[in-house]
Short mmCIF file of C-alpha atoms in Angstrom, two decimals:
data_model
loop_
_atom_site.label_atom_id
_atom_site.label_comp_id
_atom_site.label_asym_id
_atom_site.label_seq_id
_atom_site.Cartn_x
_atom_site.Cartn_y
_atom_site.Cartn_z
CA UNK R 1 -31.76 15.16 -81.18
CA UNK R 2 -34.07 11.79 -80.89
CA UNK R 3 -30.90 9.65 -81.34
CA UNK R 4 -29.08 11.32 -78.60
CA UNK R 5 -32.04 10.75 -76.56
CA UNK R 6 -32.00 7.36 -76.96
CA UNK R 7 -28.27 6.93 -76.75
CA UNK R 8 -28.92 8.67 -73.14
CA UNK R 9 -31.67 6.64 -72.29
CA UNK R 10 -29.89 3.64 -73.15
CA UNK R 11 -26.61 4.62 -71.25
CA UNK R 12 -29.21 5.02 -67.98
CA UNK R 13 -30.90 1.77 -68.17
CA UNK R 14 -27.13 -0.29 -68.63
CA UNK R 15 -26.24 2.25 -65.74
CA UNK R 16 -29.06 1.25 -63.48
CA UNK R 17 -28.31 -2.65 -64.92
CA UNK R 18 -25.37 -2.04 -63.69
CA UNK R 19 -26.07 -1.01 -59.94
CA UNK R 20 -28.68 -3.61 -59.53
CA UNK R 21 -26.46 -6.23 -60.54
CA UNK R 22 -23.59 -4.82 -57.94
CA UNK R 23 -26.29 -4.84 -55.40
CA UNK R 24 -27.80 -8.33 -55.94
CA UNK R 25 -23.80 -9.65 -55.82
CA UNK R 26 -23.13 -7.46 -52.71
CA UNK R 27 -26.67 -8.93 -51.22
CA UNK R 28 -25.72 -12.20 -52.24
CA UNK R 29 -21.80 -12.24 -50.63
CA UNK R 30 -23.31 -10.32 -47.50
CA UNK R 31 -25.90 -13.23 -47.26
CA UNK R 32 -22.93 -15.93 -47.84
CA UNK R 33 -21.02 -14.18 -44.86
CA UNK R 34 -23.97 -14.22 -42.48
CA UNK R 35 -24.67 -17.67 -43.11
CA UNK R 36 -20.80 -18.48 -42.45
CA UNK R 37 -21.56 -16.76 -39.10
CA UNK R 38 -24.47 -18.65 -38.34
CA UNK R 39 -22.50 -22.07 -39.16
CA UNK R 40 -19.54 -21.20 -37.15
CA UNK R 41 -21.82 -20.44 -33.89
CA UNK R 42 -23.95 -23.38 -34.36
CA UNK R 43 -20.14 -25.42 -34.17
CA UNK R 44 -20.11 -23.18 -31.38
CA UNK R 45 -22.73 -23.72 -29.14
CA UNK R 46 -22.77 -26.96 -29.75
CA UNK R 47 -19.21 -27.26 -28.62
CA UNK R 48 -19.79 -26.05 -25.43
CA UNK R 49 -23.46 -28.16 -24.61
CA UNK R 50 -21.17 -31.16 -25.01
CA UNK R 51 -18.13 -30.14 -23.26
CA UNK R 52 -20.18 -29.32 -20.27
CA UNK R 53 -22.45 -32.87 -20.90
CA UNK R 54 -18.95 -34.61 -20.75
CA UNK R 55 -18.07 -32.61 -17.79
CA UNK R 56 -21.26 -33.82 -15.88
CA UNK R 57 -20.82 -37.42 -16.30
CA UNK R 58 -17.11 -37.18 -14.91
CA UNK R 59 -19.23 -35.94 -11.70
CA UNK R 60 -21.98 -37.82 -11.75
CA UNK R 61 -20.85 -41.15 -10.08
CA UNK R 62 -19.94 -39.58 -7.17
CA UNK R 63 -23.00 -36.91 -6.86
CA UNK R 64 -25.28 -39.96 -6.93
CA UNK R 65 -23.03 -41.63 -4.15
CA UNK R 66 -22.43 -39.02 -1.78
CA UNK R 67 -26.24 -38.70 -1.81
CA UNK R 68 -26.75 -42.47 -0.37
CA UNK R 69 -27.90 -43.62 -4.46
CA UNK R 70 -26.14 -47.41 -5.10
CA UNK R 71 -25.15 -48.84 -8.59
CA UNK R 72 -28.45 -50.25 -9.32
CA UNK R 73 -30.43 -46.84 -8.33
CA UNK R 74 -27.51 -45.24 -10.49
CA UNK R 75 -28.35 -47.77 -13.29
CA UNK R 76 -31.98 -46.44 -13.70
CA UNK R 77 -31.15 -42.89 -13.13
CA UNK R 78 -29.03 -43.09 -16.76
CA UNK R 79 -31.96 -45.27 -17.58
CA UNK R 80 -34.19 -42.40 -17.25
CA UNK R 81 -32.55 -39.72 -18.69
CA UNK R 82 -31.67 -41.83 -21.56
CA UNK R 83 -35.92 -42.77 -21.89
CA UNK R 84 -36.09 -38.46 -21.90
CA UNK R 85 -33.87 -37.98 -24.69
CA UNK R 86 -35.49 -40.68 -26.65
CA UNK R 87 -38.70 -39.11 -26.58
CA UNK R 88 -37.76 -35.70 -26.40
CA UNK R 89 -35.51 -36.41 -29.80
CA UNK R 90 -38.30 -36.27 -31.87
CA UNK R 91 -40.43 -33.36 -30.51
CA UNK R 92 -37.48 -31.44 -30.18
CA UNK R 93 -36.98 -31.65 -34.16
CA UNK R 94 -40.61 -31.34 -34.55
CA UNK R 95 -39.71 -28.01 -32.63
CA UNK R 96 -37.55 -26.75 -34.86
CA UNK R 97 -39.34 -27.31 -37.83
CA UNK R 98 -42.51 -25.37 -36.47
CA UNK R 99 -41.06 -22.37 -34.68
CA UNK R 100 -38.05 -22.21 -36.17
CA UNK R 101 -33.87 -23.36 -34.99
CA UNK R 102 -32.67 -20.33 -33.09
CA UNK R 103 -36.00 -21.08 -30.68
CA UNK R 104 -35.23 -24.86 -30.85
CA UNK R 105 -31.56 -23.69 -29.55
CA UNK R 106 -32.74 -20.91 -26.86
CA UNK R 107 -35.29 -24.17 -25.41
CA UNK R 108 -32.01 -26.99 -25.76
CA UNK R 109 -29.25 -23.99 -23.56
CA UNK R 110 -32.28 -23.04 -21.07
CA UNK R 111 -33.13 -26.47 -20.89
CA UNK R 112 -29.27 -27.42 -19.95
CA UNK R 113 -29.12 -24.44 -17.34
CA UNK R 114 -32.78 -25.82 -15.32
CA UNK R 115 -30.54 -29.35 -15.85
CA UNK R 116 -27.73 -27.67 -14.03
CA UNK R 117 -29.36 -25.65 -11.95
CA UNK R 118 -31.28 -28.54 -10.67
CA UNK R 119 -27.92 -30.90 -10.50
CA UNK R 120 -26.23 -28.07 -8.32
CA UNK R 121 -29.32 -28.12 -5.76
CA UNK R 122 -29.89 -31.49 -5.57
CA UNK R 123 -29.59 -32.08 -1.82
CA UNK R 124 -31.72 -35.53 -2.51
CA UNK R 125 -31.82 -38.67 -4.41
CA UNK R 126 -35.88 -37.58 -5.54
CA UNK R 127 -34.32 -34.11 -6.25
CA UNK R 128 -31.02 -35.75 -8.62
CA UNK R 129 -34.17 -37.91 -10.68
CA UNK R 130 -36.08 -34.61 -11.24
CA UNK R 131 -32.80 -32.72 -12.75
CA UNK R 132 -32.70 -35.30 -15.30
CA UNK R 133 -36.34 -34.04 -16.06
CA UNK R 134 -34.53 -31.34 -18.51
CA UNK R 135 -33.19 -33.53 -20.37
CA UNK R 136 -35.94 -34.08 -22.78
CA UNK R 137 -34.78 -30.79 -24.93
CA UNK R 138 -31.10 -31.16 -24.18
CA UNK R 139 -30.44 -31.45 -27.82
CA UNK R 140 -27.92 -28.60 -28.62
CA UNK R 141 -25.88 -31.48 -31.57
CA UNK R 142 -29.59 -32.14 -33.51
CA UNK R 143 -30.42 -28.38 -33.25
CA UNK R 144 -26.53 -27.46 -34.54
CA UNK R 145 -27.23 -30.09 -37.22
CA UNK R 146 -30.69 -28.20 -37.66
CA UNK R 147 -28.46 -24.74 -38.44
CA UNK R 148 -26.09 -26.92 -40.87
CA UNK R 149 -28.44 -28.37 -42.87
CA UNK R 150 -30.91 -25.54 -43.33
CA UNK R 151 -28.30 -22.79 -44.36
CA UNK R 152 -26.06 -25.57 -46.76
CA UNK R 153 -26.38 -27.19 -50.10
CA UNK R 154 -27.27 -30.48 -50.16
CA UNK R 155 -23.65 -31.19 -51.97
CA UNK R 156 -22.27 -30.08 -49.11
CA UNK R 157 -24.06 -31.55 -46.13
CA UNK R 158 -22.36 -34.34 -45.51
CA UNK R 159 -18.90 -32.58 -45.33
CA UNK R 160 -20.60 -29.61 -42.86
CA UNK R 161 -21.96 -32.31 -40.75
CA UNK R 162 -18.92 -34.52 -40.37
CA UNK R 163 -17.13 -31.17 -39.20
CA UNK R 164 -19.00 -31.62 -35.93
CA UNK R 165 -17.15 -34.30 -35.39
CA UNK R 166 -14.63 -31.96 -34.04
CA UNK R 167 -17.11 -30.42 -31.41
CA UNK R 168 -17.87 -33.75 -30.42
CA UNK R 169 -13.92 -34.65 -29.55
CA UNK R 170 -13.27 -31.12 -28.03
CA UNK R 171 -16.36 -31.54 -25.83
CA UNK R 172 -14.68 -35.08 -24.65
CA UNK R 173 -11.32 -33.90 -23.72
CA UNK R 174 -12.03 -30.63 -22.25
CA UNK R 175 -15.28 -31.81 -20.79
CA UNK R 176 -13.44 -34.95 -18.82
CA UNK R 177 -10.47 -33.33 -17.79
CA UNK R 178 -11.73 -30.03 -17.06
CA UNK R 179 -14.91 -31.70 -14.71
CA UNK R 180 -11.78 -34.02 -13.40
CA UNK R 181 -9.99 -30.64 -12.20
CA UNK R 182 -12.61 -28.39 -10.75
CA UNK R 183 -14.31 -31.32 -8.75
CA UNK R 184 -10.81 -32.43 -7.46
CA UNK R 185 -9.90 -28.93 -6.35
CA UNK R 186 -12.93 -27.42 -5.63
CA UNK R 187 -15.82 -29.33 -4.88
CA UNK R 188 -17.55 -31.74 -6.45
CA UNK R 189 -20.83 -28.67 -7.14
CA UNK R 190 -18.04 -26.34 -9.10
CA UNK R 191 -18.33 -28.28 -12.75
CA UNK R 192 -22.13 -27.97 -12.22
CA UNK R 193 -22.23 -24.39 -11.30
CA UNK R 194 -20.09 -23.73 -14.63
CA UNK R 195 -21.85 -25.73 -16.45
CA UNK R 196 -25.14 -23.48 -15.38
CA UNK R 197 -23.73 -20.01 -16.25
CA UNK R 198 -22.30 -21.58 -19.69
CA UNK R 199 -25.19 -22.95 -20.83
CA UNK R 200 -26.85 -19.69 -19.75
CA UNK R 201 -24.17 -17.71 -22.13
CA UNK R 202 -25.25 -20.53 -24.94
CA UNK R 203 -29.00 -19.13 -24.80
CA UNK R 204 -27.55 -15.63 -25.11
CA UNK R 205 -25.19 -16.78 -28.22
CA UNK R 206 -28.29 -18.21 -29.61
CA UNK R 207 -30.55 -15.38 -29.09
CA UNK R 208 -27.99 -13.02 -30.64
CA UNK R 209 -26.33 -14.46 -33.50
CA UNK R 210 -28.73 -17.51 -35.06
CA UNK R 211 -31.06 -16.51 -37.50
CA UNK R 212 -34.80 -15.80 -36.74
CA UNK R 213 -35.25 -18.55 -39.69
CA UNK R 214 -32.35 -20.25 -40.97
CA UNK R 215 -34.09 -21.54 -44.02
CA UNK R 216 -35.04 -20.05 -46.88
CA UNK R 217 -39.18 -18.83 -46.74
CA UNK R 218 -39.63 -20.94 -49.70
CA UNK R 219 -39.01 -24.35 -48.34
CA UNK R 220 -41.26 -23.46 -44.89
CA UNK R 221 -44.35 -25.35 -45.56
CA UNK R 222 -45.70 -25.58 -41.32
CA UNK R 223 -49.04 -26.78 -41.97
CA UNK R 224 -51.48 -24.24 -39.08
CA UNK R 225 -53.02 -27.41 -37.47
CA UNK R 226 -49.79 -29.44 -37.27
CA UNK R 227 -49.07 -30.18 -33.42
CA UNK R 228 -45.58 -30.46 -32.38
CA UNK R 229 -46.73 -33.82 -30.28
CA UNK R 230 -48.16 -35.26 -33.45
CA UNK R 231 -47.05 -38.88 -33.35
CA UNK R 232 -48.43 -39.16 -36.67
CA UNK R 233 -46.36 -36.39 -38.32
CA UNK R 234 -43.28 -38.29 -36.83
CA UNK R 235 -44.13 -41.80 -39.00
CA UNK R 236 -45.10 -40.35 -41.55
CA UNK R 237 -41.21 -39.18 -42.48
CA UNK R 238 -40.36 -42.83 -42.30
CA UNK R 239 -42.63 -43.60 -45.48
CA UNK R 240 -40.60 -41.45 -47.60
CA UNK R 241 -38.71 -43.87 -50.36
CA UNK R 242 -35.01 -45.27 -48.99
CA UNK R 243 -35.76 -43.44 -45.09
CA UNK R 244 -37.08 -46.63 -43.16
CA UNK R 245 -34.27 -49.07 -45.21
CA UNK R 246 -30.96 -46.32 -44.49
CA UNK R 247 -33.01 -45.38 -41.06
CA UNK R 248 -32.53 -49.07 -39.94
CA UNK R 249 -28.97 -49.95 -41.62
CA UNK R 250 -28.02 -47.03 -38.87
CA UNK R 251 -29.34 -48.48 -35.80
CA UNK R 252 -28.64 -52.25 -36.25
CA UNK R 253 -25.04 -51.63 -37.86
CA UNK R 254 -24.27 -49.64 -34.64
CA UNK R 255 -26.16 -51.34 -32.32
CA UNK R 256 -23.32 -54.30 -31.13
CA UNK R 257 -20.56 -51.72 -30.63
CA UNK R 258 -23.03 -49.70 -28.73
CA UNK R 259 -23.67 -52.22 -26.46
CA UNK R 260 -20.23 -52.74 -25.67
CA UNK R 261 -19.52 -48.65 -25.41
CA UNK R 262 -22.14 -48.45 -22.19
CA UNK R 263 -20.67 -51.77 -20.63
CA UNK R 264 -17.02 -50.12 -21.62
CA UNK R 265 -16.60 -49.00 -17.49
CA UNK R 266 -16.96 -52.51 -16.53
CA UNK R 267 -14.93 -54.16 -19.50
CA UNK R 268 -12.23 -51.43 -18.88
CA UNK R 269 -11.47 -52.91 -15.49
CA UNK R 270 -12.28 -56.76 -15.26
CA UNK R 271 -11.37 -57.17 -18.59
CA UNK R 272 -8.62 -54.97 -19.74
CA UNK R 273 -7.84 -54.27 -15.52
CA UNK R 274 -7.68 -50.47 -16.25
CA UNK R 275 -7.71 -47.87 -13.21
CA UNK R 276 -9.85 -45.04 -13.67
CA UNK R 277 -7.03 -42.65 -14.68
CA UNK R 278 -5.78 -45.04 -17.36
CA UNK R 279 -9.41 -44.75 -18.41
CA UNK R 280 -9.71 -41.43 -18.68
CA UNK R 281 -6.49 -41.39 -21.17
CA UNK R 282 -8.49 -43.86 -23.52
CA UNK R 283 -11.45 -41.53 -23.33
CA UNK R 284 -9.39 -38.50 -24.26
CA UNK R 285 -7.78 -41.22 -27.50
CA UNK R 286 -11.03 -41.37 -28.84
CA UNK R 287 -11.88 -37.77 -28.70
CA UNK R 288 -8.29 -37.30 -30.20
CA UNK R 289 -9.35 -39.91 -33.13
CA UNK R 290 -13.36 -38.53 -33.47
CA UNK R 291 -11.64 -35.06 -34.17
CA UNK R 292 -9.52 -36.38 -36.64
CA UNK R 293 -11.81 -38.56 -38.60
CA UNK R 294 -14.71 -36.61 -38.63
CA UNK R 295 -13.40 -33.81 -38.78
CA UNK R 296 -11.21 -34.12 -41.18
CA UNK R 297 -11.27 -37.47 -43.32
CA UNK R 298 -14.96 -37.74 -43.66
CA UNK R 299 -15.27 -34.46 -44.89
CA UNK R 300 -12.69 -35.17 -47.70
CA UNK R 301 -14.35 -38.54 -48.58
CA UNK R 302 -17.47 -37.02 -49.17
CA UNK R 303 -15.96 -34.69 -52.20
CA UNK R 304 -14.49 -38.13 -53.90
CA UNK R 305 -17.72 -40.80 -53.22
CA UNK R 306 -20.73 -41.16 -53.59
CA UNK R 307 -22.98 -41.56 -50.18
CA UNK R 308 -24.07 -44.72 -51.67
CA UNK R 309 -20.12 -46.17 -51.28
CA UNK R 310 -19.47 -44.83 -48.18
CA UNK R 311 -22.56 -46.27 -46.55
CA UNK R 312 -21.56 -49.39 -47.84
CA UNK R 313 -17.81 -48.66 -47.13
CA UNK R 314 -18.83 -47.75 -43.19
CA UNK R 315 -20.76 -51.06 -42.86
CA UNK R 316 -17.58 -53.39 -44.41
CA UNK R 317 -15.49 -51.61 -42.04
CA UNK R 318 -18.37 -52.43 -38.98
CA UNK R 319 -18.08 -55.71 -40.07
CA UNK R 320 -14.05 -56.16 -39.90
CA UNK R 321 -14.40 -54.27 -36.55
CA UNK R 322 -16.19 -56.71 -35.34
CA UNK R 323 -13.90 -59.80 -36.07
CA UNK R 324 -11.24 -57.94 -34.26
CA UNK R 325 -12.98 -57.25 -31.03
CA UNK R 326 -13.24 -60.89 -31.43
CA UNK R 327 -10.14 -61.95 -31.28
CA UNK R 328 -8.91 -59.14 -29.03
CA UNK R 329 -7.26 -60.09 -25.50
CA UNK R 330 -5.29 -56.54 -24.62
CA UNK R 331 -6.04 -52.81 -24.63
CA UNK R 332 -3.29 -52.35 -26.81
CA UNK R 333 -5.57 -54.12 -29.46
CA UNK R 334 -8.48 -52.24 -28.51
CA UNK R 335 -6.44 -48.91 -29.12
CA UNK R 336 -5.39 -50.64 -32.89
CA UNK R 337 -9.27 -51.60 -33.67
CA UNK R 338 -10.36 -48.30 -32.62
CA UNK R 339 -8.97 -46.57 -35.76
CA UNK R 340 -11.60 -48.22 -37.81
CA UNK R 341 -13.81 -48.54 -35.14
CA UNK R 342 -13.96 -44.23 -34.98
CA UNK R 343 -14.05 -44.32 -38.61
CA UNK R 344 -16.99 -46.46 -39.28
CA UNK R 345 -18.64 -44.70 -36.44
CA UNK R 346 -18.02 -41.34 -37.81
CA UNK R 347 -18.92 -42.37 -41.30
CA UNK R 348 -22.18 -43.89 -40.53
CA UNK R 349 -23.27 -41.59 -38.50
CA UNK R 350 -22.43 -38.42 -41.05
CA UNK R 351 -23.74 -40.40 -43.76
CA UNK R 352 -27.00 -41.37 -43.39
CA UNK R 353 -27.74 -37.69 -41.12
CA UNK R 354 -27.10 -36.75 -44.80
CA UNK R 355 -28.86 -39.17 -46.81
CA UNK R 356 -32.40 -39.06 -44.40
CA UNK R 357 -32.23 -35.06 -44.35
CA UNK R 358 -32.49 -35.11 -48.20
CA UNK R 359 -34.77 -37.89 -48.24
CA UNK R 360 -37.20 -36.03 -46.74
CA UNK R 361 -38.90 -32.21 -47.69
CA UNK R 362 -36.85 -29.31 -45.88
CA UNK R 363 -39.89 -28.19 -43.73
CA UNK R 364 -39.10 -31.74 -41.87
CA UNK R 365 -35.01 -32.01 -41.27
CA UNK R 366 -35.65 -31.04 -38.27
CA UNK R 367 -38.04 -34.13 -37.16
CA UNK R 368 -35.54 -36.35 -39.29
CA UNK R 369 -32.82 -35.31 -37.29
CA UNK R 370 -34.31 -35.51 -34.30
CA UNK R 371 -35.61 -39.12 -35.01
CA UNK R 372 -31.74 -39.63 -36.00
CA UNK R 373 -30.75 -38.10 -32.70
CA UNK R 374 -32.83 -40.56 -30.62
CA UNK R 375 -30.97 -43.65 -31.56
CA UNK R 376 -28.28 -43.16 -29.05
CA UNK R 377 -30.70 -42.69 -26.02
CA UNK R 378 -32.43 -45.91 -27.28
CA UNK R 379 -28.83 -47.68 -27.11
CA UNK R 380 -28.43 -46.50 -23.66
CA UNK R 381 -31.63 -47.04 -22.42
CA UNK R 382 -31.99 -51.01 -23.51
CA UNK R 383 -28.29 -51.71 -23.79
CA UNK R 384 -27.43 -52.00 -19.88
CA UNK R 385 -29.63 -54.84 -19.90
CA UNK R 386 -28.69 -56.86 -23.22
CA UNK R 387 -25.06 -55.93 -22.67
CA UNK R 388 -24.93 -57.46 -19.43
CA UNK R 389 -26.43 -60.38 -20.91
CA UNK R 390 -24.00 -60.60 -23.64
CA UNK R 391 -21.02 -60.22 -20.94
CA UNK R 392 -21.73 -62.34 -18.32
CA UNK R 393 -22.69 -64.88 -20.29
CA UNK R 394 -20.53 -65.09 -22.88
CA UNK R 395 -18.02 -62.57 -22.66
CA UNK R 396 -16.07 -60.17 -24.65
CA UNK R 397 -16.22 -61.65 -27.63
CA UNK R 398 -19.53 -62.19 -28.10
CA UNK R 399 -20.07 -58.45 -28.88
CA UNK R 400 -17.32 -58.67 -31.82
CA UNK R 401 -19.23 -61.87 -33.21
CA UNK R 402 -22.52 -59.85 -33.03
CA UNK R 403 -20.91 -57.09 -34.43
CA UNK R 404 -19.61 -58.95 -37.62
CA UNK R 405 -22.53 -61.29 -38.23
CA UNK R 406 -25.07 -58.24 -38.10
CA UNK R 407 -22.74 -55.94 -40.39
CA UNK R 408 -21.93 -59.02 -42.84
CA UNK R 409 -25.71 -59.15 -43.27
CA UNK R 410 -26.30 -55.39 -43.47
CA UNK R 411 -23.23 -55.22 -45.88
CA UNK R 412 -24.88 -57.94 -48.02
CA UNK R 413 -28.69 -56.12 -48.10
CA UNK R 414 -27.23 -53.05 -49.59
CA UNK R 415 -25.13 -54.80 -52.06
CA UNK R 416 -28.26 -56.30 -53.29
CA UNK R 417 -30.64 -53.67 -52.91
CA UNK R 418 -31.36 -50.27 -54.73
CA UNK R 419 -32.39 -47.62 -51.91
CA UNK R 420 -33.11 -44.56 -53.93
CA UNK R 421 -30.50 -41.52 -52.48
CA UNK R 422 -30.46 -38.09 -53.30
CA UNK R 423 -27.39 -36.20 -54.01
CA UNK R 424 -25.24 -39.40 -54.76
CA UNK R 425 -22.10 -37.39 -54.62
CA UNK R 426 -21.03 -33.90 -53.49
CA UNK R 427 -19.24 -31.70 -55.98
#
């Protein structure tokens, strides 16, 4: 009687093994599929923020003129939202890391519908200066990054993040042509008007389908007294070992061809003597190209080298880029450099988001990536300035020369040196 008892009791307890196991994998598949979900709307919403950015700047030029505002008073209006999303980089990541991403992406889509809202109103040139005042959390790529990098392994970071590459190409197509179209048969207030009620559907995406908390509770470690203004708590990620070294590799290897990106309106027509249509057709080839290569070649590097060789890889590249815009005298060259000029671009860019997010504790990827995020803003707010420089007084191929002489250097550093990376290659 005893040994039956036992053989029962046994049977129950591999019985009830049994369950809990098919519940933990059915828990752990369900979780897998939400965070698919939550990946796949961050790609999303951050699709739309930029196609309705792109749209904006199609209609910008001639907002700012039909208000009485001349190219030097446009000059420092790009100025100053470029100054706001420099400084609001940071704090927005800080953001994120203290009240969570799905807030940090309701305050980047309700700060892009006050942006529009105040755009579409703007019956002034004081009233256009004060709608670039949103700006300063207008940063729906860093908070999609934010989503990536909180609900992925560190093995596969770099691939997820390169996949926004393809948000970033859709958002320049459909953005130009389709702020191109509405102005042209419309009015020139239509792209801002849809750009309002999308980014007010964004919030509503956000609200519904991002996680409360996209990491895991474990790795939140929000000290009480931290304050999201805390200069302080912003340095103190750059002391981490390899963060300052791979932090500055990505703003000087970028740097020359960033320069020559904001003076790219000018160059396009007294250099290459482009009209504004043919223009458009290169923007839409390097959307075509970003989608590709980020999208799609990065992603597969990643599985096949080690972060450490593609840094290294992106920078050689920079450098050969360089000598090419050098020697370059048509646009038909420019559209033959800018194959490698999109792929050490993408590569840099995907690489060392990577690299600094692992270099620092998970409670702070989001101030990383905002700190990441706020290199652009910094090239557009000096580069008018030392671009014109570079153009007028020596011309075109003075930004290929600085391009290859600062990349040659960079290249040789991190040949020499031994920056200490995480996650050396995905698997």
């Amino acid at each position: 009687m005893s040994a039956m008892n036992a053989k029962e009791s046994s049977e129950g307890e591999e019985e009830a093994l049994g369950m809990k196991t098919e519940t933990l994998g059915e828990s752990r598949y369900s979780g897998e599929v939400k965070r698919g979900q939550a990946i796949l709307v961050a790609y999303l919403i951050a699709t739309l923020e930029l196609t309705f950015l792109f749209m904006q700047m199609g209609v910008m030029p001639y907002l700012a003129k039909s208000l009485g505002l001349d190219s030097v008073g446009f000059g420092y209006l790009q100025t100053t939202f470029g100054v706001l999303q420099l400084v609001g980089g940071p704090l927005f990541g800080r953001f994120a890391d203290q009240f969570g991403t799905r807030a940090a992406l309701i305050l980047s889509c309700a700060s892009g519908s006050a942006f529009f809202l105040l755009m579409s109103i703007s019956t002034s040139i004081p009233l256009l200066f004060l709608s670039r005042l949103p700006g300063v959390f207008m940063h729906g790529l860093p908070g999609a990054q934010k989503v990536i990098t909180d609900l992925t392994a560190p093995s596969q970071r770099a691939d997820a993040l390169g996949k926004l590459g393809l948000c970033f190409g859709i958002g320049i197509i459909i953005g130009s042509a389709l702020g191109g179209v509405l102005s042209t048969k419309f009015s020139i207030f239509v792209p801002l008007y849809v750009g309002l009620v999308g980014n007010l559907i964004n919030t509503v995406i956000a609200m519904v389908w991002i996680p409360l908390q996209a990491k895991p509770k474990s790795d939140c470690h929000v000290t009480e007294n931290s304050n999201v203004f805390s200069i302080r708590e912003i340095l103190r990620l750059m002391k981490f070992p390899g963060v300052m070294e791979v932090f500055m590799v990505k703003v000087l290897a970028g740097l020359p061809i960033g320069l020559f990106l904001i003076m790219f309106s000018i160059i396009s027509m007294e250099f290459f003597g482009l009209e504004a249509v043919e223009s458009g057709y290169l923007m839409s080839y390097f959307g075509v190209l970003q989608m590709v290569i980020q999208g799609l070649v990065v992603g597969k590097l990643t599985k096949h080298c080690t972060e450490r060789t593609l840094l290294r890889l992106s920078v050689f590249v920079f450098a050969g880029v360089g000598l090419g815009m050098a020697l370059m005298r048509t646009v038909w060259h420019y559209c033959i450099i800018a194959v490698p000029l999109m792929f050490a671009y993408s590569t840099l860019g995907t690489i060392t988001d990577s690299i600094l997010t692992k270099a620092v504790p998970s409670s702070d990827t989001g101030t990383m990536l905002g700190i990441c995020a706020s290199v652009q803003p910094l090239t557009r707010t000096v580069g008018p300035t030392i671009g014109g420089v570079l153009y007028k007084q020596f011309g075109v191929s003075s930004f290929g020369y600085l391009q290859l002489i600062v990349n040659i250097g960079l290249f040789v550093y991190l040949l020499k040196s031994k920056i200490p990376l995480r996650e050396m290659k995905n698997q």
